[in-house]
Short mmCIF file of C-alpha atoms and ligand atoms in Angstrom, two decimals:
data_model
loop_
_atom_site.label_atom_id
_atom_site.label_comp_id
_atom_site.label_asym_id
_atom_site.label_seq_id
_atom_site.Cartn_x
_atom_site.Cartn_y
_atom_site.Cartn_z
CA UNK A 1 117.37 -68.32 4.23
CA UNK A 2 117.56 -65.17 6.79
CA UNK A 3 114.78 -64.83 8.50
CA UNK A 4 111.92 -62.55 7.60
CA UNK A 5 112.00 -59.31 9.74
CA UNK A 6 109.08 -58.61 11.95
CA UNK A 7 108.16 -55.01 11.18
CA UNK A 8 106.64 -53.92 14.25
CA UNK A 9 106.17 -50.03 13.00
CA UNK A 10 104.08 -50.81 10.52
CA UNK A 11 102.29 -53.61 12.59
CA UNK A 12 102.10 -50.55 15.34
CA UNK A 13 100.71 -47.85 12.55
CA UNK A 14 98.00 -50.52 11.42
CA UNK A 15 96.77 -50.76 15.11
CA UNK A 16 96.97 -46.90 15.57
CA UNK A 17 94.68 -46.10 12.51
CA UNK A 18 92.15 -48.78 13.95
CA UNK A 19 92.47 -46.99 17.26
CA UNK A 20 91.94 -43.81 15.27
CA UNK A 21 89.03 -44.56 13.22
CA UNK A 22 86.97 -45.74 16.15
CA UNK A 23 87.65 -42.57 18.11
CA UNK A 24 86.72 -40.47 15.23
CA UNK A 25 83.94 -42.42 15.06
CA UNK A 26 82.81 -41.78 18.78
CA UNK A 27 84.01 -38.07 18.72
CA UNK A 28 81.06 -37.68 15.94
CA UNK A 29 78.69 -39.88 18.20
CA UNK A 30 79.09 -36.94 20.40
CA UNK A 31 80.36 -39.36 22.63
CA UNK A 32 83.37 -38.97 25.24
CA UNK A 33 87.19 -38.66 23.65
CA UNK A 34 89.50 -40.62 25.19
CA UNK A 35 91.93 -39.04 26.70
CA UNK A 36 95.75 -39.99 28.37
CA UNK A 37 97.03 -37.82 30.90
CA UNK A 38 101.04 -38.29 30.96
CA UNK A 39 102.90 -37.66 34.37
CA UNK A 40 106.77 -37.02 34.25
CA UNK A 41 108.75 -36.50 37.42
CA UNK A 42 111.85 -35.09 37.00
CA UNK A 43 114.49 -34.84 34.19
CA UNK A 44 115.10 -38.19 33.19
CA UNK A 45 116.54 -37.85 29.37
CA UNK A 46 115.16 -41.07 28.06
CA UNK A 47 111.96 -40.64 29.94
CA UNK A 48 110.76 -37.30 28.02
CA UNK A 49 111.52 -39.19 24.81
CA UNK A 50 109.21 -42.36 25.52
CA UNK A 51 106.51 -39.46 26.81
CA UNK A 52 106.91 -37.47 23.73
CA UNK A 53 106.77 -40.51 21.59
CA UNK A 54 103.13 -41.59 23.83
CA UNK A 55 101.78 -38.28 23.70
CA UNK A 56 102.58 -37.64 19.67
CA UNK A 57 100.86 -40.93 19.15
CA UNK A 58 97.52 -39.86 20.85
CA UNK A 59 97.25 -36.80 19.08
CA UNK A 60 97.78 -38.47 15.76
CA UNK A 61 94.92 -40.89 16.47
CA UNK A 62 92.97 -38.49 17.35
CA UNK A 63 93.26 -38.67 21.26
CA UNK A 64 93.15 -35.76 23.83
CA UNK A 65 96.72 -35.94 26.15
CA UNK A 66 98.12 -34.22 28.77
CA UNK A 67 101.27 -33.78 30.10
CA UNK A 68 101.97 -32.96 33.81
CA UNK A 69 105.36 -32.41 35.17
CA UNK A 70 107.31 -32.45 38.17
CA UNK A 71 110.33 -31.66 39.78
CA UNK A 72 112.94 -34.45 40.47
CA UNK A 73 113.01 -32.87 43.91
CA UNK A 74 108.82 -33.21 44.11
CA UNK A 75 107.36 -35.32 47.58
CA UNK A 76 105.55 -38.54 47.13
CA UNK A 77 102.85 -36.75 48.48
CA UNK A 78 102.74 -33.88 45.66
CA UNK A 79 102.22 -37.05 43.18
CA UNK A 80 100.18 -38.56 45.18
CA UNK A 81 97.48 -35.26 45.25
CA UNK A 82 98.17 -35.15 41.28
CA UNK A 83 96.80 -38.65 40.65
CA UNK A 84 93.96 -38.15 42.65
CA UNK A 85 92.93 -34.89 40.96
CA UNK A 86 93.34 -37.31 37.98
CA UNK A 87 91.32 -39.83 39.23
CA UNK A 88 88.56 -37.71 39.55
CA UNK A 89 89.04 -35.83 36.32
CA UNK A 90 85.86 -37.20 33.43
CA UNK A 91 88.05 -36.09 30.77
CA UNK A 92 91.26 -38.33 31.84
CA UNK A 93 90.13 -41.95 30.69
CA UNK A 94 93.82 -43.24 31.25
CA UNK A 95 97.40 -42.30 33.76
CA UNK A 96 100.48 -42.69 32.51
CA UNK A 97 102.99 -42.47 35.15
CA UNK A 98 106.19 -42.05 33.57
CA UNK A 99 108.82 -44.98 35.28
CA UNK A 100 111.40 -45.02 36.92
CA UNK A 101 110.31 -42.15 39.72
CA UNK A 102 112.94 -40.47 41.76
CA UNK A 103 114.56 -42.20 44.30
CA UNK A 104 112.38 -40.60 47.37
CA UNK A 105 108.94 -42.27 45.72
CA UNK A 106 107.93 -45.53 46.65
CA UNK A 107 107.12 -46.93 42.83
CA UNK A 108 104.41 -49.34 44.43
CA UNK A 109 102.36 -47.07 46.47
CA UNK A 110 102.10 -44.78 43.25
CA UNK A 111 101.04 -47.19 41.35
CA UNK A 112 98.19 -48.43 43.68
CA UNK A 113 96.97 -44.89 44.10
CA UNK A 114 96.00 -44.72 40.33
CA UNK A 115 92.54 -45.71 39.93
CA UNK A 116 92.36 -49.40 38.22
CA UNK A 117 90.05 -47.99 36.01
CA UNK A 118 92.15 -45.82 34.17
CA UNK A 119 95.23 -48.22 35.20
CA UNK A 120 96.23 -48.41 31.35
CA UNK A 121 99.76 -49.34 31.92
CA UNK A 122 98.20 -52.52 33.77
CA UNK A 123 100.24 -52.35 36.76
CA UNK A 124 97.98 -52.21 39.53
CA UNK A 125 97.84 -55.19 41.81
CA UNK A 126 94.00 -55.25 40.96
CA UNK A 127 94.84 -55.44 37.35
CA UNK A 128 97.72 -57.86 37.59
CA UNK A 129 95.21 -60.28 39.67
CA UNK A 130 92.60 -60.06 37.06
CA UNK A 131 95.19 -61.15 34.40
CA UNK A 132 96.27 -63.89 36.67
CA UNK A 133 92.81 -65.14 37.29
CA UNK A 134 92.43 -65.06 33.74
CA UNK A 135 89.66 -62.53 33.50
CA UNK A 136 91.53 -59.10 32.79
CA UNK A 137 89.96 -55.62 32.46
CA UNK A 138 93.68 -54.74 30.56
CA UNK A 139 96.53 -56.64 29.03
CA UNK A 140 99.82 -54.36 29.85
CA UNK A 141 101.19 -52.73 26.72
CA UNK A 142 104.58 -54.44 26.21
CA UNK A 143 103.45 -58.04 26.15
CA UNK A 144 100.19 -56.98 24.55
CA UNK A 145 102.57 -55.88 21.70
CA UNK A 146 104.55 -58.95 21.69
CA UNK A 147 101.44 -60.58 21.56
CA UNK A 148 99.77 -58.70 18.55
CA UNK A 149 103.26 -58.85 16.62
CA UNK A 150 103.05 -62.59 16.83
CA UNK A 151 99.33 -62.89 16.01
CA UNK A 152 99.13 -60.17 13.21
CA UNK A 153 102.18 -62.04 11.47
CA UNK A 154 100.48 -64.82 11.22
CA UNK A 155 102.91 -66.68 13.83
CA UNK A 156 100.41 -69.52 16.17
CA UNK A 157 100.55 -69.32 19.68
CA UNK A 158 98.79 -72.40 20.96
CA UNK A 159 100.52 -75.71 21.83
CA UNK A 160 103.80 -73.95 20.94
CA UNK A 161 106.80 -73.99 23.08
CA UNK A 162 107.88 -70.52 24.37
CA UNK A 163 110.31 -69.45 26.54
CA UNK A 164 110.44 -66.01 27.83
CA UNK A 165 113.86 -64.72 28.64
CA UNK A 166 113.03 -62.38 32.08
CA UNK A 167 110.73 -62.26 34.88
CA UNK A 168 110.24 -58.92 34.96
CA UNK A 169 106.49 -57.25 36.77
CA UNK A 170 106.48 -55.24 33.27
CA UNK A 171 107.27 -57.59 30.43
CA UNK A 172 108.66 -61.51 31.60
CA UNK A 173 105.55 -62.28 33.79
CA UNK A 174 102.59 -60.82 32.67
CA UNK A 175 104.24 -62.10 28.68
CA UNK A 176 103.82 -65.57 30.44
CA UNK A 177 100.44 -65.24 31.63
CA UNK A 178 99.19 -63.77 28.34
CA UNK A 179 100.82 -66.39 26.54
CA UNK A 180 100.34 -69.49 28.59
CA UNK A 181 96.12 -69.10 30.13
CA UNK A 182 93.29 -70.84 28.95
CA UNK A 183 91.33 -68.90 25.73
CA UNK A 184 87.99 -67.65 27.01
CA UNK A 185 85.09 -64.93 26.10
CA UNK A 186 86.51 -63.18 29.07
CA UNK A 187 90.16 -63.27 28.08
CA UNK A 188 90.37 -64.34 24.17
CA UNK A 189 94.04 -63.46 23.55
CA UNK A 190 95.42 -66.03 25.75
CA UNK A 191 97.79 -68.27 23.89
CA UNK A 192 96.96 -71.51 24.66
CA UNK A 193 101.29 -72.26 24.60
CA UNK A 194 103.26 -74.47 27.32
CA UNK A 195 105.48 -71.47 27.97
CA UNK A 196 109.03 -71.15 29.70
CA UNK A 197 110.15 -68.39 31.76
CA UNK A 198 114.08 -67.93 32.21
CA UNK A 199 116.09 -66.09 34.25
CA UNK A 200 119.31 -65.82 36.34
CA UNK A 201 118.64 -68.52 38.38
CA UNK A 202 118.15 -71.07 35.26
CA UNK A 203 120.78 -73.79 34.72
CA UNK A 204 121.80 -74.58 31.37
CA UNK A 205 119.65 -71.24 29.56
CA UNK A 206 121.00 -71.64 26.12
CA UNK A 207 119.17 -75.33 26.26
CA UNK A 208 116.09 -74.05 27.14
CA UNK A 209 116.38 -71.67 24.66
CA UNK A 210 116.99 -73.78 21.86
CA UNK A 211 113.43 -75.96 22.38
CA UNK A 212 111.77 -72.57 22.04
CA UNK A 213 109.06 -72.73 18.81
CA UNK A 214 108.85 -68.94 19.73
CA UNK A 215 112.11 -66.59 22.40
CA UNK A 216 111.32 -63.60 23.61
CA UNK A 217 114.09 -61.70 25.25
CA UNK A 218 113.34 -59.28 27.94
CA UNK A 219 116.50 -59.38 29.92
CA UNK A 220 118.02 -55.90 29.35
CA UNK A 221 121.66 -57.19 28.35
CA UNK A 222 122.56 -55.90 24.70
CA UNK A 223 122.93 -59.09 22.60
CA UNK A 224 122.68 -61.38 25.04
CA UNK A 225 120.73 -64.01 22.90
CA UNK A 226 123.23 -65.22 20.49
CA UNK A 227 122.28 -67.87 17.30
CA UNK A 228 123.47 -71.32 19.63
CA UNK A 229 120.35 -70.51 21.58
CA UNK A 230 117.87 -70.13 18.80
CA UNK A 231 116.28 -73.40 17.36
CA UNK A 232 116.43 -73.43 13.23
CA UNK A 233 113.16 -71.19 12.16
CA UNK A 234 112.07 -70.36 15.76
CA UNK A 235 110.71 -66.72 16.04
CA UNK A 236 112.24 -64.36 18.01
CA UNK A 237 111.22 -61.40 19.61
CA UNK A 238 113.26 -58.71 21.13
CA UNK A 239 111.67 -56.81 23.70
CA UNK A 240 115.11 -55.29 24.46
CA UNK A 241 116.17 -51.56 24.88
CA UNK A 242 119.89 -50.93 25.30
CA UNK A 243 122.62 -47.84 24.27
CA UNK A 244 125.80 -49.25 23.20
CA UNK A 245 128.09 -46.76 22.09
CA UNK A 246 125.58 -44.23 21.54
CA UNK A 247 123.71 -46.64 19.52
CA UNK A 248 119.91 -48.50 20.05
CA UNK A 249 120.50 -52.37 20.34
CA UNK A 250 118.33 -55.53 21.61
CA UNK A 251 118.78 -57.93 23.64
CA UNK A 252 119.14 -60.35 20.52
CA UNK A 253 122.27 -60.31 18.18
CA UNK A 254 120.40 -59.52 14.90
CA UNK A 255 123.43 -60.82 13.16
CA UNK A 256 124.28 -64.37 14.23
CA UNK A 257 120.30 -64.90 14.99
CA UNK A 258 118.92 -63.97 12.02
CA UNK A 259 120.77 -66.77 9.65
CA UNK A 260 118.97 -69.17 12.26
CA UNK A 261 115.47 -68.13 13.18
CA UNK A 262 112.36 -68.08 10.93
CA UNK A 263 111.25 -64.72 12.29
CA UNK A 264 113.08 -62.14 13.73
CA UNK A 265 111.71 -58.77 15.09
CA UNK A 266 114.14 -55.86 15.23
CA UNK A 267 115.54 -52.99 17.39
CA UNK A 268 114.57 -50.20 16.89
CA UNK A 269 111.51 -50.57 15.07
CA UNK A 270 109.66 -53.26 16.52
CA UNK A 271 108.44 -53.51 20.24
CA UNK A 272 108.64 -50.48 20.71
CA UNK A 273 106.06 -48.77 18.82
CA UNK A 274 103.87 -51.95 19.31
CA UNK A 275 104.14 -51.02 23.19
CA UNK A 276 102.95 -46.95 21.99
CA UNK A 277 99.81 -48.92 19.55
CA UNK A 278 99.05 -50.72 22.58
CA UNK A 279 99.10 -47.69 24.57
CA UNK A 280 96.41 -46.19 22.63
CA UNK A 281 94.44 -49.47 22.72
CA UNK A 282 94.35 -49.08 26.54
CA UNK A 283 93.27 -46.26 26.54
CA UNK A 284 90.55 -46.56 23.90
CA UNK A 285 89.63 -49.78 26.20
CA UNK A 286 89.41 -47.55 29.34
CA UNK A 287 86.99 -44.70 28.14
CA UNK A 288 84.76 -47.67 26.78
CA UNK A 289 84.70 -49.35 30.38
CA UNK A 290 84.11 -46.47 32.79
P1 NAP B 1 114.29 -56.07 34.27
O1 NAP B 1 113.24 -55.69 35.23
O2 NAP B 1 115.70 -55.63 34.51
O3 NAP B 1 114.28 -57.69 34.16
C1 NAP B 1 115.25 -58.35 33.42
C2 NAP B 1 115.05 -59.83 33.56
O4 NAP B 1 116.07 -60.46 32.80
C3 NAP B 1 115.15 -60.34 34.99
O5 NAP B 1 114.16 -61.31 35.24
C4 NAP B 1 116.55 -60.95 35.04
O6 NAP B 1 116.66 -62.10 35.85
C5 NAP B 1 116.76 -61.39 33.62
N1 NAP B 1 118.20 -61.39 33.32
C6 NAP B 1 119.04 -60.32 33.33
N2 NAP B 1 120.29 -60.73 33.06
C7 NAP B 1 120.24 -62.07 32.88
C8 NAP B 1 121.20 -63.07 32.61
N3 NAP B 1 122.50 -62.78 32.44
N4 NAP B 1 120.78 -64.36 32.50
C9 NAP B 1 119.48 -64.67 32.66
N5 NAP B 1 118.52 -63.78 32.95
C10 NAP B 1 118.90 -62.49 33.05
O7 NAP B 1 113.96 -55.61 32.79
P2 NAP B 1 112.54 -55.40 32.04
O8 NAP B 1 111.86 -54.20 32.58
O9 NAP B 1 111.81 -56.68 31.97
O10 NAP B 1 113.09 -55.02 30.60
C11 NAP B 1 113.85 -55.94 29.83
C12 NAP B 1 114.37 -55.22 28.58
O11 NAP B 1 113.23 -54.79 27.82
C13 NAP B 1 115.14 -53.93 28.88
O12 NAP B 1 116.12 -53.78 27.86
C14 NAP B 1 114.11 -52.83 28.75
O13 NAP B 1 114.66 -51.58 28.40
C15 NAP B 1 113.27 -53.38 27.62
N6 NAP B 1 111.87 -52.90 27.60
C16 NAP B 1 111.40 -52.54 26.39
C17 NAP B 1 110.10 -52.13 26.26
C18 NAP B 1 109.60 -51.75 24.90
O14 NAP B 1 108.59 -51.08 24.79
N7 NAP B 1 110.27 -52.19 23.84
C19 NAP B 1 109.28 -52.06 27.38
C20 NAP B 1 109.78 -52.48 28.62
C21 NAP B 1 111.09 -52.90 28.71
P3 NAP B 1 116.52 -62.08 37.47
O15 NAP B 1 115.04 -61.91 37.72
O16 NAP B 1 117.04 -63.41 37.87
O17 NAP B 1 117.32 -60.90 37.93
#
């Protein structure tokens, strides 16, 4: 039997209108609106798409957003004065900064300079140590997703066996931690699984692979997970974003995996707007805390 398709749009929309309803609730409170201010640097083609894709989101759930631009050619310092006029704005409950910056910016002083507070990416070393210590203020938006798809398809996390394809700061790690802590009241989506992380250092991947109850491929190589690495009615997720030929693939062959695995989520169509729901989550999260 193929396996059944994990439809993370529609997972995504469900999240959205639960995101909407409690800001229209708030709004009519006459309490504070949350509010995402989006910061783009430069020209970057597939860059304005994920920001137009965030910011259309917000509106449609009812959230205030902002865009702020600059030039490729912009000084670290410019963004630095931005995000602190941010920082200080009562409106802006979360920052977006749009990755990757220009080559002149250092990524990881940016990223410290934005408050933790309205940190709704999760990226801030304050943020990532709360996750680690297993008391987070946010759970970053990609492996949030991955997390929610699982859950809200009815797909148990503890005492599973994952493995996570990638070690990346923005999806393979923090997917881990998520997955692998301790449930508590502080931090009640933590999975509660003995979880795998593999990489380009690991001998004999496809192995691995194939013990995985649930794979999740973050690696960034189109198609690299192929059905010999998939265990009969595993689920897989496919964080993966790649252009082939002008074309949006995963990092999972859809084809050969799908007569294997017992879940399967695609590309397009299924981390990706989970990562936009969880977005709006964040920063629903962020006007409640400050
Ligand atoms: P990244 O920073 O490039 O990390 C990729 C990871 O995969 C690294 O840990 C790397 O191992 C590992 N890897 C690469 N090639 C490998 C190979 N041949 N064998 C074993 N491991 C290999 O990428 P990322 O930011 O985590 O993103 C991963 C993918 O997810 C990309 O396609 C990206 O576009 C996509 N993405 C999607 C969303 C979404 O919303 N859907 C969000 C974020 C990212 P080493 O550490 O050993 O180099």
């Amino acid at each position: 039997m193929p396996a059944l398709k994990i439809d993370g749009q529609a997972i995504a929309a469900s999240i959205q209108a639960e995101v909407a309803a409690v800001v229209a609730e708030r709004v009519q409170a006459g309490r504070r609106q949350p509010g995402l201010a989006a910061v783009l640097v430069g020209d970057n083609p597939a860059s304005e798409v994920y920001v137009r894709n965030k910011r259309k989101a917000c509106e449609t759930a009812g959230l205030a957003s902002w865009l702020h631009r600059l030039p490729a050619t912009a000084s670290q310092q410019d963004l630095l004065d931005l995000i602190g006029t941010l920082n200080g704005d009562p409106l802006v409950s979360g920052i977006l900064v749009q990755l990757p910056l220009p080559k002149q910016m250092d990524e990881g002083a940016v990223i410290r300079a934005v408050s933790p507070l309205k940190d709704v990416d999760c990226f801030h070393p304050e943020n990532v140590g709360l996750l680690a210590a297993g008391h987070p203020r946010f759970l970053p938006c990609t492996p949030l997703g991955v997390h929610q798809m699982l859950v809200r398809s009815g797909i148990s996390i503890a005492g599973k066996q994952i493995v996570v394809i990638g070690r990346s700061n923005i999806v393979g790690k923090p997917l881990a931690l998520i997955l692998m802590q301790k449930p508590t009241k502080a931090f009640p989506e933590a999975g509660d699984a003995t979880v795998t992380v593999v990489h380009r250092g690991t001998r004999d991947l496809p192995s691995i692979c194939r013990q995985a109850d649930i794979l999740v491929a973050a690696v960034g190589v189109p198609r690299f997970v192929t059905a010999e690495m998939v265990k009969p009615g595993a689920a897989v997720i496919d964080v993966g974003i790649n252009s082939v030929d002008g074309k949006l693939v995963g990092d999972v062959d859809e084809a050969s995996v799908a007569a294997v695995a017992g879940w399967l989520s695609p590309v397009p169509k299924g981390v990706g707007p989970m990562t936009i729901a969880m977005l709006l989550h964040n920063t629903l999260r962020a006007t409640m805390i400050s």
